[in-house]
Coordinates of C-alpha atoms in Angstrom, one line a residue:
Chain A
M1 CA 49.7 42.5 34.3
S2 CA 50.4 39.7 32.1
N3 CA 49.3 38.9 28.5
R4 CA 49.4 35.5 26.6
A5 CA 48.2 35.0 23.1
V6 CA 47.8 31.4 21.2
K7 CA 48.0 32.3 17.6
V8 CA 48.0 29.5 15.1
D9 CA 48.0 30.4 11.3
Y10 CA 45.8 27.3 10.2
L11 CA 46.0 27.8 6.5
A12 CA 49.9 28.0 5.9
R13 CA 49.0 27.5 2.2
V14 CA 47.2 30.6 1.8
E15 CA 49.1 32.5 4.8
G16 CA 46.8 34.9 7.1
E17 CA 43.5 33.5 5.3
G18 CA 42.9 30.8 8.0
S19 CA 44.0 31.2 11.5
L20 CA 42.8 31.5 15.3
L21 CA 43.7 33.9 17.7
V22 CA 43.1 33.6 21.6
R23 CA 44.2 36.9 23.9
M24 CA 44.5 36.1 27.4
K25 CA 44.8 38.9 30.0
D26 CA 45.1 38.7 33.6
G27 CA 44.0 35.1 33.7
S28 CA 41.2 35.5 31.7
V29 CA 40.3 34.8 28.0
S30 CA 40.3 38.6 26.4
D31 CA 39.5 37.9 22.7
V32 CA 38.9 35.2 20.4
K33 CA 39.0 35.1 16.5
F34 CA 38.5 32.2 14.4
R35 CA 39.0 33.5 10.8
I36 CA 38.2 31.6 7.6
F37 CA 38.2 32.2 3.8
E38 CA 34.9 31.6 2.2
P39 CA 35.2 30.4 -1.0
P40 CA 31.0 30.5 -1.9
R41 CA 30.9 34.5 -2.2
F42 CA 33.1 34.1 -5.3
F43 CA 30.8 31.5 -6.6
E44 CA 27.7 33.1 -5.6
A45 CA 28.6 36.0 -8.0
F46 CA 30.1 33.4 -10.3
L47 CA 26.8 31.7 -10.7
R48 CA 24.8 34.7 -11.6
G49 CA 23.7 34.7 -15.3
R50 CA 24.6 31.2 -15.9
K51 CA 22.3 28.2 -16.8
Y52 CA 20.5 26.6 -13.9
S53 CA 21.9 23.2 -15.0
E54 CA 25.4 24.6 -14.4
A55 CA 25.1 25.0 -10.8
P56 CA 25.4 21.2 -9.8
D57 CA 29.0 20.9 -11.4
I58 CA 30.0 24.7 -10.7
T59 CA 29.5 24.4 -7.0
A60 CA 31.1 20.8 -7.0
R61 CA 34.2 23.1 -7.5
I62 CA 33.8 24.7 -4.0
C63 CA 35.2 21.7 -2.2
G64 CA 37.6 19.1 -3.3
I65 CA 36.5 17.1 -0.3
C66 CA 32.8 17.2 -0.4
P67 CA 31.8 18.1 -4.2
I68 CA 28.6 15.6 -3.6
A69 CA 27.1 17.7 -1.0
Y70 CA 27.5 20.8 -3.0
Q71 CA 25.8 18.8 -6.1
M72 CA 23.0 17.7 -4.1
S73 CA 22.1 21.1 -2.4
S74 CA 22.1 22.7 -5.8
V75 CA 20.1 20.0 -7.5
H76 CA 17.3 19.8 -4.8
A77 CA 17.1 23.7 -4.8
M78 CA 16.4 23.6 -8.5
E79 CA 14.0 20.7 -8.1
Y80 CA 12.1 22.9 -5.7
A81 CA 12.0 25.7 -7.8
F82 CA 10.8 23.6 -10.7
G83 CA 8.2 21.6 -8.6
V84 CA 10.1 18.1 -9.3
K85 CA 10.3 15.1 -7.0
V86 CA 12.6 12.6 -7.4
G87 CA 11.6 9.4 -5.8
G88 CA 12.3 5.5 -6.0
Q89 CA 15.5 4.3 -7.1
L90 CA 16.7 7.5 -8.4
R91 CA 16.5 8.9 -4.6
E92 CA 18.2 5.8 -3.2
L93 CA 21.2 6.3 -6.0
R94 CA 21.5 9.7 -4.2
R95 CA 21.4 8.5 -0.9
L96 CA 24.1 6.1 -2.4
L97 CA 26.4 8.9 -3.8
Y98 CA 26.1 10.9 -0.5
C99 CA 27.3 7.4 1.4
G100 CA 30.3 7.3 -0.6
E101 CA 31.3 11.3 0.3
W102 CA 30.6 10.5 3.8
I103 CA 32.9 7.5 4.1
E104 CA 35.7 9.2 1.9
S105 CA 35.2 12.5 4.0
H106 CA 35.0 10.9 7.6
A107 CA 37.9 8.5 7.0
L108 CA 40.1 11.2 6.0
H109 CA 39.5 13.3 8.6
I110 CA 39.6 10.5 11.6
Y111 CA 43.0 8.7 10.6
M112 CA 44.8 11.5 8.6
L113 CA 43.8 14.9 10.5
H114 CA 42.2 14.3 13.7
A115 CA 43.7 11.0 15.5
P116 CA 47.2 12.6 15.4
D117 CA 46.1 15.0 18.1
F118 CA 44.9 12.5 20.4
L119 CA 48.0 10.4 19.9
G120 CA 50.2 13.3 20.4
Y121 CA 51.8 13.4 16.8
D122 CA 52.3 16.3 14.6
D123 CA 50.6 14.7 11.7
A124 CA 49.5 11.5 10.1
I125 CA 53.3 10.8 8.8
Q126 CA 54.5 10.3 12.2
L127 CA 51.3 8.1 12.8
A128 CA 52.1 6.3 10.1
V129 CA 55.3 5.4 11.2
D130 CA 54.4 3.9 14.6
H131 CA 50.9 2.8 13.7
P132 CA 51.0 2.1 10.0
D133 CA 48.2 -0.6 10.3
A134 CA 45.7 2.1 11.4
V135 CA 46.7 4.5 8.8
R136 CA 46.4 1.5 6.2
R137 CA 43.0 0.5 7.6
G138 CA 42.0 4.3 7.4
L139 CA 43.2 4.6 3.6
R140 CA 41.3 1.5 2.8
L141 CA 38.2 2.6 4.1
K142 CA 38.7 6.2 2.4
K143 CA 39.2 4.3 -0.9
A144 CA 35.9 2.3 -0.7
G145 CA 34.1 5.6 -0.2
N146 CA 36.3 7.0 -3.5
D147 CA 35.4 4.0 -5.4
L148 CA 31.7 4.1 -4.7
V149 CA 31.6 7.7 -5.9
A150 CA 33.5 6.8 -9.0
V151 CA 31.2 4.2 -10.0
L152 CA 28.1 6.6 -9.5
A153 CA 29.5 9.8 -10.5
G154 CA 31.8 9.0 -13.3
R155 CA 35.1 10.0 -11.5
E156 CA 35.8 10.1 -7.6
I157 CA 37.1 13.8 -7.9
H158 CA 34.9 16.2 -9.2
P159 CA 32.0 14.1 -10.2
I160 CA 30.0 15.1 -13.1
N161 CA 27.0 12.7 -13.4
V162 CA 24.6 14.6 -11.1
R163 CA 21.8 16.4 -12.7
V164 CA 18.6 18.1 -11.6
G165 CA 16.1 15.3 -11.8
G166 CA 18.4 12.5 -11.5
F167 CA 21.7 11.5 -13.5
Y168 CA 23.0 11.8 -16.5
K169 CA 23.8 8.1 -16.8
L170 CA 22.7 5.2 -14.7
P171 CA 24.7 2.6 -13.3
R172 CA 23.7 -1.3 -14.2
R173 CA 23.5 -3.7 -11.5
R174 CA 26.8 -5.3 -12.3
D175 CA 28.6 -2.2 -11.9
F176 CA 28.4 -2.6 -8.3
D177 CA 29.8 -6.4 -8.1
E178 CA 33.2 -5.3 -7.4
I179 CA 32.5 -2.1 -5.0
L180 CA 29.9 -4.3 -3.2
E181 CA 32.6 -6.6 -2.0
K182 CA 35.0 -3.8 -0.9
L183 CA 31.9 -2.1 1.0
K184 CA 31.5 -5.4 3.0
R185 CA 35.4 -5.2 4.1
A186 CA 35.2 -1.3 4.4
R187 CA 32.3 -2.0 6.9
D188 CA 34.1 -4.3 8.9
E189 CA 37.0 -1.8 9.3
A190 CA 34.6 1.0 9.7
Y191 CA 33.3 -1.1 12.9
E192 CA 37.2 -1.6 14.1
T193 CA 37.5 2.4 13.6
V194 CA 34.4 3.0 15.8
L195 CA 35.9 0.7 18.7
W196 CA 39.6 2.3 18.0
T197 CA 38.7 6.0 18.3
A198 CA 36.6 5.1 21.4
T199 CA 40.2 4.1 23.1
L200 CA 41.6 7.5 22.4
P201 CA 42.2 10.0 25.6
F202 CA 39.3 12.6 25.3
P203 CA 39.7 16.0 27.2
D204 CA 37.3 16.5 29.7
F205 CA 35.1 19.3 28.1
E206 CA 31.2 19.3 27.5
Y207 CA 29.0 22.2 26.5
D208 CA 25.2 22.8 26.3
Y209 CA 25.0 23.1 22.4
E210 CA 22.0 23.9 20.2
F211 CA 22.5 21.0 17.9
V212 CA 21.0 21.7 14.2
A213 CA 20.5 19.0 11.8
L214 CA 18.0 17.8 9.1
S215 CA 15.7 15.1 10.4
H216 CA 13.5 12.9 8.4
P217 CA 10.9 10.6 10.0
D218 CA 12.0 7.5 8.2
E219 CA 15.7 7.6 7.4
Y220 CA 19.1 9.0 9.1
P221 CA 19.4 12.2 7.0
F222 CA 21.5 13.0 3.7
N223 CA 19.3 14.7 1.4
E224 CA 15.9 15.4 2.9
G225 CA 14.1 16.6 6.2
K226 CA 13.4 19.5 8.1
I227 CA 15.8 21.4 9.9
V228 CA 15.5 20.9 13.5
S229 CA 17.3 21.2 16.7
N230 CA 17.3 20.1 20.5
K231 CA 16.1 23.5 21.7
G232 CA 12.8 23.4 19.7
L233 CA 13.5 24.6 16.4
T234 CA 11.5 22.8 13.6
I235 CA 11.3 24.5 10.2
D236 CA 11.3 23.9 6.6
V237 CA 14.3 24.4 4.1
R238 CA 12.5 27.3 2.6
E239 CA 12.3 29.1 6.1
Y240 CA 16.1 28.6 6.6
E241 CA 16.6 32.5 6.1
L242 CA 13.9 33.6 8.5
V243 CA 15.5 31.7 11.4
F244 CA 19.2 31.8 10.9
H245 CA 21.0 35.3 10.6
E246 CA 24.5 35.9 8.9
R247 CA 26.5 38.7 10.2
H248 CA 29.8 40.3 8.8
V249 CA 32.9 40.2 11.3
P250 CA 35.8 42.4 10.5
Y251 CA 38.4 39.4 10.8
S252 CA 36.8 37.3 8.6
N253 CA 35.7 37.4 5.3
A254 CA 33.3 34.6 6.0
L255 CA 29.9 35.5 7.4
Q256 CA 29.2 34.1 11.1
S257 CA 25.9 32.5 11.2
T258 CA 23.5 32.7 14.4
I259 CA 20.1 31.4 15.1
K260 CA 18.0 34.6 15.5
S261 CA 16.7 35.5 19.0
P262 CA 12.9 34.5 19.7
R263 CA 12.7 37.8 21.8
P264 CA 11.5 41.0 19.9
A265 CA 14.4 43.0 19.3
E266 CA 13.5 45.7 22.0
Q267 CA 14.1 43.2 24.6
Q268 CA 17.7 42.0 23.5
T269 CA 20.4 43.4 25.4
S270 CA 23.0 42.7 22.8
T271 CA 23.9 41.5 19.2
T272 CA 24.5 38.3 20.9
D273 CA 21.6 38.0 22.9
G274 CA 19.2 35.0 22.1
R275 CA 20.2 31.7 20.9
G276 CA 23.0 32.8 19.1
A277 CA 25.8 30.1 18.2
Y278 CA 24.9 26.7 17.1
L279 CA 26.5 23.3 16.2
T280 CA 26.0 21.5 12.7
G281 CA 27.6 18.5 11.8
P282 CA 28.1 14.9 12.8
L283 CA 27.5 15.5 16.4
A284 CA 24.6 17.3 15.8
R285 CA 23.1 14.7 13.3
Y286 CA 24.2 11.8 15.6
N287 CA 22.3 13.4 18.9
L288 CA 19.1 14.5 16.9
N289 CA 18.8 11.0 14.6
F290 CA 20.6 8.2 16.6
E291 CA 17.5 5.8 16.4
K292 CA 17.6 6.4 12.7
L293 CA 21.2 4.7 12.2
S294 CA 21.3 1.0 11.5
P295 CA 21.0 -1.9 14.0
L296 CA 25.0 -2.5 13.3
A297 CA 25.7 1.0 13.6
K298 CA 23.8 1.5 16.8
K299 CA 25.3 -1.8 18.1
A300 CA 28.8 -0.3 17.8
A301 CA 28.0 2.7 19.2
E302 CA 26.8 0.9 22.4
E303 CA 30.1 -1.1 22.3
A304 CA 32.0 1.9 22.2
K305 CA 30.4 3.5 25.0
A306 CA 29.1 6.3 22.7
K307 CA 25.4 6.5 22.8
P308 CA 24.0 9.9 23.0
P309 CA 23.7 12.5 24.4
I310 CA 27.4 13.2 23.4
L311 CA 28.2 16.6 24.7
N312 CA 31.9 16.5 24.5
P313 CA 32.9 17.5 21.0
F314 CA 36.4 15.9 21.0
K315 CA 33.8 12.9 20.9
S316 CA 33.1 13.8 17.6
I317 CA 35.9 11.5 16.2
T318 CA 33.9 8.6 17.3
V319 CA 30.5 9.7 15.9
R320 CA 32.4 10.5 12.6
A321 CA 33.3 6.7 12.8
V322 CA 30.0 5.3 13.6
E323 CA 28.3 7.5 10.6
A324 CA 31.0 5.9 8.1
L325 CA 29.8 2.4 9.4
Y326 CA 26.4 3.4 8.8
A327 CA 27.2 5.0 5.4
C328 CA 28.9 1.4 4.7
D329 CA 25.6 -0.4 5.9
E330 CA 23.3 2.2 4.1
A331 CA 25.4 1.7 0.8
I332 CA 25.4 -2.2 1.0
R333 CA 21.7 -2.2 2.0
I334 CA 20.9 0.3 -1.5
I335 CA 23.2 -1.6 -3.6
E336 CA 21.8 -5.0 -2.7
N337 CA 18.1 -3.9 -3.8
Y338 CA 19.1 -1.7 -6.7
E339 CA 17.1 -2.4 -9.7
P340 CA 17.7 0.4 -12.6
P341 CA 15.0 2.6 -13.1
A342 CA 13.6 3.5 -16.6
E343 CA 14.7 6.5 -16.9
A344 CA 17.8 8.3 -15.3
A345 CA 16.3 11.7 -14.8
V346 CA 12.8 12.8 -14.0
R347 CA 11.1 15.1 -16.7
Y348 CA 10.2 18.6 -16.0
E349 CA 10.0 22.0 -17.3
V350 CA 12.0 25.1 -16.2
R351 CA 9.8 27.7 -14.5
P352 CA 10.9 30.9 -12.8
G353 CA 11.1 31.3 -9.1
F354 CA 13.1 30.7 -5.8
G355 CA 14.6 27.5 -5.0
F356 CA 15.8 26.2 -1.7
G357 CA 18.1 23.4 -1.0
C358 CA 19.8 22.1 2.1
T359 CA 21.4 18.7 2.4
E360 CA 23.9 16.9 5.0
A361 CA 27.5 17.4 4.2
P362 CA 29.8 15.4 6.0
R363 CA 30.4 18.7 8.1
G364 CA 27.0 19.8 8.7
I365 CA 24.0 21.1 6.8
L366 CA 24.8 23.1 3.7
Y367 CA 22.0 25.5 2.3
H368 CA 21.6 26.7 -1.2
R369 CA 19.1 29.4 -2.5
Y370 CA 18.8 30.2 -6.2
L371 CA 16.6 32.4 -7.8
I372 CA 15.7 31.4 -11.3
G373 CA 14.7 33.7 -14.3
A374 CA 11.8 32.4 -16.9
D375 CA 14.8 32.0 -19.2
G376 CA 16.4 29.3 -17.0
L377 CA 19.6 31.7 -15.9
I378 CA 20.6 32.0 -12.2
K379 CA 19.6 35.9 -11.0
D380 CA 20.8 35.3 -7.5
A381 CA 22.5 32.6 -5.7
K382 CA 23.3 32.0 -2.1
I383 CA 25.4 29.2 -0.4
V384 CA 25.6 28.9 3.1
P385 CA 28.3 26.1 4.3
P386 CA 28.4 24.5 7.4
T387 CA 32.1 25.7 8.4
A388 CA 30.5 29.3 8.2
Q389 CA 27.7 28.3 10.4
N390 CA 30.0 26.5 12.9
Q391 CA 32.6 29.8 13.0
R392 CA 30.9 31.4 16.1
M393 CA 30.3 28.1 18.0
I394 CA 34.0 27.4 17.1
E395 CA 34.9 30.5 18.7
T396 CA 32.6 29.8 22.0
D397 CA 34.4 26.3 22.3
L398 CA 37.6 28.0 22.1
R399 CA 36.8 30.8 25.0
N400 CA 35.2 28.0 27.3
F401 CA 38.0 25.8 26.7
V402 CA 40.8 28.2 27.3
T403 CA 39.0 29.7 30.2
S404 CA 38.6 26.0 31.9
N405 CA 42.5 25.3 31.1
I406 CA 44.2 28.9 31.7
Q407 CA 46.7 27.3 33.7
M408 CA 47.9 25.0 30.9
S409 CA 51.1 25.8 29.3
K410 CA 50.9 28.0 26.1
Q411 CA 52.2 24.8 24.2
D412 CA 49.7 22.4 25.1
L413 CA 47.0 24.9 25.3
T414 CA 48.0 25.6 21.4
L415 CA 47.8 22.0 20.7
R416 CA 44.5 21.8 22.6
C417 CA 43.1 24.5 20.6
E418 CA 43.9 23.2 17.2
Q419 CA 42.4 19.9 18.2
L420 CA 39.4 21.5 19.1
V421 CA 39.0 23.5 16.0
R422 CA 39.5 20.1 13.9
N423 CA 36.6 18.7 15.9
Y424 CA 34.4 20.5 13.5
D425 CA 36.6 19.5 10.3
P426 CA 36.3 23.0 9.0
C427 CA 36.6 23.7 5.3
I428 CA 39.1 26.5 5.6
S429 CA 41.1 25.4 2.6
C430 CA 38.9 23.6 0.6
A431 CA 39.3 25.6 -2.8
T432 CA 43.0 26.0 -2.4
H433 CA 46.0 23.7 -1.8
F434 CA 49.6 25.5 -2.8
L435 CA 52.4 24.9 -0.9
K436 CA 54.6 27.3 1.5
L437 CA 57.8 27.4 0.2
D438 CA 61.1 29.2 1.1
I439 CA 64.1 26.8 0.2
S440 CA 67.3 27.1 -2.1
E441 CA 66.9 25.0 -5.1
E442 CA 67.8 24.7 -8.7
T443 CA 66.2 28.0 -10.0
V444 CA 65.1 28.5 -13.9
T445 CA 63.6 31.7 -14.5
Chain B
M1 CA 38.6 30.4 -20.6
D2 CA 35.7 28.0 -21.3
R3 CA 34.3 27.5 -18.1
K4 CA 32.0 25.0 -19.2
R5 CA 34.5 22.7 -20.9
Q6 CA 36.9 23.1 -18.3
A7 CA 33.8 22.0 -15.7
T8 CA 33.3 19.2 -17.6
T9 CA 36.5 17.8 -18.8
P10 CA 37.5 14.5 -17.2
V11 CA 40.2 15.3 -14.5
S12 CA 41.1 12.1 -12.9
S13 CA 42.0 8.6 -14.2
S14 CA 40.3 6.4 -11.4
A15 CA 40.6 3.4 -13.8
A16 CA 44.0 3.5 -14.0
C17 CA 44.4 3.1 -9.9
Q18 CA 41.8 -0.1 -9.9
G19 CA 43.9 -3.1 -10.3
A20 CA 45.3 -2.1 -13.8
E21 CA 48.9 -2.7 -14.2
R22 CA 51.7 -0.7 -13.0
I23 CA 51.9 2.5 -15.0
P24 CA 55.7 3.5 -15.7
V25 CA 55.2 7.5 -15.4
T26 CA 52.7 9.4 -13.8
I27 CA 52.8 13.2 -14.3
V28 CA 50.2 15.0 -11.9
G29 CA 49.1 18.5 -12.4
I30 CA 47.9 19.8 -8.9
G31 CA 45.7 23.0 -8.6
N32 CA 42.5 24.9 -8.8
E33 CA 41.7 26.5 -11.8
F34 CA 39.4 29.3 -10.0
R35 CA 42.2 30.6 -7.8
G36 CA 44.7 32.4 -10.1
D37 CA 48.4 31.3 -10.1
D38 CA 47.4 27.9 -8.4
A39 CA 45.9 26.9 -11.3
V40 CA 49.4 26.4 -13.0
G41 CA 49.9 22.7 -12.3
L42 CA 46.7 22.4 -14.2
A43 CA 47.7 24.6 -17.3
V44 CA 51.1 22.8 -17.5
L45 CA 49.4 19.4 -17.5
R46 CA 46.8 20.3 -20.0
G47 CA 49.4 21.1 -22.9
L48 CA 51.3 17.8 -22.0
A49 CA 48.8 15.1 -22.4
K50 CA 49.0 15.2 -25.9
R51 CA 52.9 15.2 -26.0
V52 CA 54.0 12.6 -23.4
P53 CA 55.4 9.4 -24.8
A54 CA 53.8 6.2 -24.3
G55 CA 54.2 4.8 -20.9
A56 CA 53.4 8.1 -19.3
R57 CA 49.8 8.9 -18.2
T58 CA 48.8 12.4 -17.0
V59 CA 46.3 13.1 -14.2
E60 CA 44.8 16.3 -13.2
L61 CA 44.1 16.7 -9.4
T62 CA 41.8 19.3 -8.1
G63 CA 40.8 18.2 -4.9
D64 CA 41.7 15.9 -2.3
Q65 CA 45.5 15.3 -2.3
T66 CA 45.1 11.7 -0.5
Y67 CA 44.4 10.6 -4.2
L68 CA 48.2 10.8 -4.8
L69 CA 48.7 7.8 -2.4
E70 CA 46.5 5.7 -5.1
L71 CA 48.6 7.2 -7.8
M72 CA 52.1 6.7 -6.2
R73 CA 51.0 3.2 -5.5
S74 CA 50.2 2.3 -9.1
T75 CA 53.5 3.9 -10.6
D76 CA 57.1 3.4 -10.9
A77 CA 57.8 7.2 -11.5
I78 CA 55.7 10.2 -10.6
I79 CA 56.1 13.8 -11.4
M80 CA 54.0 16.4 -9.5
V81 CA 53.5 19.8 -10.9
D82 CA 52.0 22.4 -8.2
A83 CA 51.9 26.4 -7.3
V84 CA 54.0 27.2 -4.3
Q85 CA 54.5 30.0 -2.1
S86 CA 57.6 31.6 -1.6
S87 CA 60.0 34.7 -1.5
A88 CA 61.1 34.2 -4.5
P89 CA 59.8 36.1 -7.5
A90 CA 56.8 34.9 -9.2
G91 CA 57.3 32.6 -11.9
T92 CA 60.2 31.0 -10.3
I93 CA 60.6 27.2 -11.0
F94 CA 61.9 24.7 -8.3
R95 CA 62.5 21.1 -9.4
V96 CA 63.1 18.8 -6.4
E97 CA 64.2 15.0 -6.5
V98 CA 62.5 13.6 -3.1
S99 CA 62.7 9.9 -3.6
E100 CA 65.9 9.3 -1.7
E101 CA 65.7 12.5 0.6
P102 CA 62.4 13.8 2.6
V103 CA 60.6 16.7 1.1
P104 CA 62.2 19.6 2.4
K105 CA 60.3 20.8 5.5
D106 CA 59.1 24.2 3.7
F107 CA 57.4 22.1 1.2
I108 CA 55.3 20.8 4.0
S109 CA 52.2 23.0 4.8
F110 CA 49.3 22.3 7.3
T111 CA 45.7 22.5 7.2
T112 CA 42.6 21.1 8.8
H113 CA 40.8 19.9 6.2
T114 CA 43.0 17.7 3.9
I115 CA 46.5 16.7 3.4
D116 CA 48.9 18.5 1.0
S117 CA 51.1 16.8 -1.6
A118 CA 54.0 17.0 0.2
T119 CA 52.4 15.2 3.0
A120 CA 51.3 12.4 0.6
V121 CA 54.9 12.0 -0.5
E122 CA 55.8 11.5 3.2
L123 CA 53.2 9.6 4.1
A124 CA 53.6 7.1 1.2
R125 CA 57.3 6.7 2.4
A126 CA 56.2 6.0 5.6
L127 CA 54.0 3.1 4.2
G128 CA 56.9 1.8 2.0
S129 CA 54.6 2.8 -1.0
L130 CA 56.7 5.6 -2.7
P131 CA 57.6 4.9 -6.3
G132 CA 61.1 4.7 -7.4
S133 CA 61.4 8.4 -8.6
V134 CA 59.5 11.2 -7.4
L135 CA 60.0 14.4 -8.9
I136 CA 58.4 17.9 -7.8
Y137 CA 58.0 21.0 -9.8
G138 CA 56.7 23.9 -7.6
I139 CA 56.1 27.0 -9.7
V140 CA 56.0 30.4 -7.2
G141 CA 53.0 32.4 -7.5
K142 CA 51.8 35.4 -6.4
E143 CA 47.9 35.9 -6.9
F144 CA 45.9 33.2 -5.3
S145 CA 42.5 35.1 -4.9
F146 CA 39.5 34.2 -6.4
T147 CA 40.4 34.8 -10.4
P148 CA 40.6 32.4 -13.3
N149 CA 43.3 34.3 -14.5
M150 CA 47.4 33.5 -13.7
S151 CA 49.8 36.3 -13.1
P152 CA 51.8 37.0 -16.5
E153 CA 54.9 35.8 -15.1
V154 CA 53.5 32.3 -14.0
E155 CA 52.2 31.9 -17.4
E156 CA 55.4 32.5 -18.7
A157 CA 56.8 29.6 -16.5
V158 CA 54.0 27.3 -18.0
E159 CA 55.8 26.2 -21.4
I160 CA 59.4 26.2 -19.7
V161 CA 58.0 23.6 -17.1
R162 CA 56.5 21.6 -20.1
E163 CA 59.6 21.3 -22.0
R164 CA 61.7 20.4 -18.6
I165 CA 59.2 17.6 -18.2
L166 CA 59.4 16.2 -21.2
S167 CA 63.4 16.4 -21.2
D168 CA 63.0 14.4 -17.9
M169 CA 61.0 11.8 -19.6
D170 CA 64.0 9.8 -21.2
T171 CA 65.8 9.6 -18.0
V172 CA 62.5 9.1 -15.7
L173 CA 61.3 6.1 -18.4
S174 CA 65.2 4.6 -18.6
G175 CA 65.2 4.6 -15.0
V176 CA 61.9 2.5 -14.7
I177 CA 62.8 0.0 -17.2
Q178 CA 66.3 -0.5 -15.4
G179 CA 64.5 -0.8 -12.0
R180 CA 61.7 -3.5 -13.4
K181 CA 65.0 -5.3 -15.0
R182 CA 66.7 -5.4 -11.9
D183 CA 63.2 -6.4 -10.2
T184 CA 63.0 -9.5 -12.7
S185 CA 66.4 -10.6 -12.3
D186 CA 66.1 -10.6 -8.6
M187 CA 63.1 -12.9 -8.8

């Protein structure tokens, strides 16, 4: 009998809080555990008793990479509760803000985190030594996204300008002069990025996923739409908890999400029966909404031979590049058509009730649900981030990939498993960032 | 802690990086105020902002640390203050100068989602954009779960680090001035 184990402590910053374990026994996979730490549980409790208007800025603190997503899902949920409709230029500005976050998040992931895997480097530092021009291109692209967020949100890290009903302060037309030129350059570099990522060597791996994303009749989804899948799901955001089920697994403090089985409980053979795991994120958005991309983004996809359906999750790096290109294109469109609205926010009255919001964070759908009291205080909050939703799918991918590549050396298999997890750009460490350290240096106590 | 105030106090200075002239010294406090001892970098910085001499800016960094690359490109010297994990007792203070030598390997951690400050330093070195002086203060923490409170040992280290940074300032600033003079005479 032979036993092998692939174990990766992903989150060295917080040892043991983010890790992956794959066990093999007698030539087959016996166990897969992908363990993550999930900040929203803390924030759900923290939000109770706070004023509804604090939710956007508090939830923005959950993730240093995608604060806009948390702000957007929370304001949409509050607006649902209060019966507020945000349209016209205010709605466009929200899309513009989301463009900035997608550009910076996708550029970070493509160049700093994922590309080194494909090219055989341990990290972005080695990539920068051998391919400095590529890394600089990535950093310029990322900075264009950061600067766009800074113009709209007051600052690029932990933005503060978003509120229920709109914004605290509106940009003037001339505020966009500088960023518009940067975005035009960024659009060219995003196009190059699409073609560059398409040259990377992709492992041969496909799966018949259930892709879940927002879908809107008129636009590539950021803030609004129905939740749909390629397996027949079409629901309103308010129906989310009727269809998606969260369950606790003992080895992770994040709840795993699944789609409930359409079959009656008595006909199910196990807790994993039914549709189960699903994939949310760029690959899902892209496969479900490709026709809503701009002509330029579609042209790049065609040139990169990356038209949907794409069922290989490693190709998500190219999909992110196409989405970054689309976000540049969309941002330019919005800025060129911008006319400052008369008011920075829609007026509304606070009323008690439930509010539901779901928007497309860079790494997938982010669901918020709040119960607001007549006093405007939050009585209950529920937040389901995309990484928690993808957790079960990541485990499924790992199991399938290892099973198909059982002959691979442990070292190669470990690297591939890490790369596979990174296909999802998981938000494991988004609320922490400290360093592991065990060296002898000058000490003062 | 006044949570509302904390949530709305500006925490980064993007204007400083947008084409403005080079800043002589940048002091960056890195941390997450919701995760116990991880807040120590921010705590050090919040008490320093009004005490640093002219020519120094202070920046709080609570999220994406690739922003450090921007900060390093626009300054002559950088001092980073961050929480670290170590077998040393909580509250122990490490001071490492990394402008000439690589960041010690144990400083480099790994994450799937963003880069850490040590990686940002090495990335800047690889791209030729490292400032002339790069100083890292690491304060050993022990409690990193979700809590707004730091451990007493880490709290005690906060003022010590502030004083150390202030005492570093003369040396760092004079180094910057010397470097600028050299650059001018070389032109």
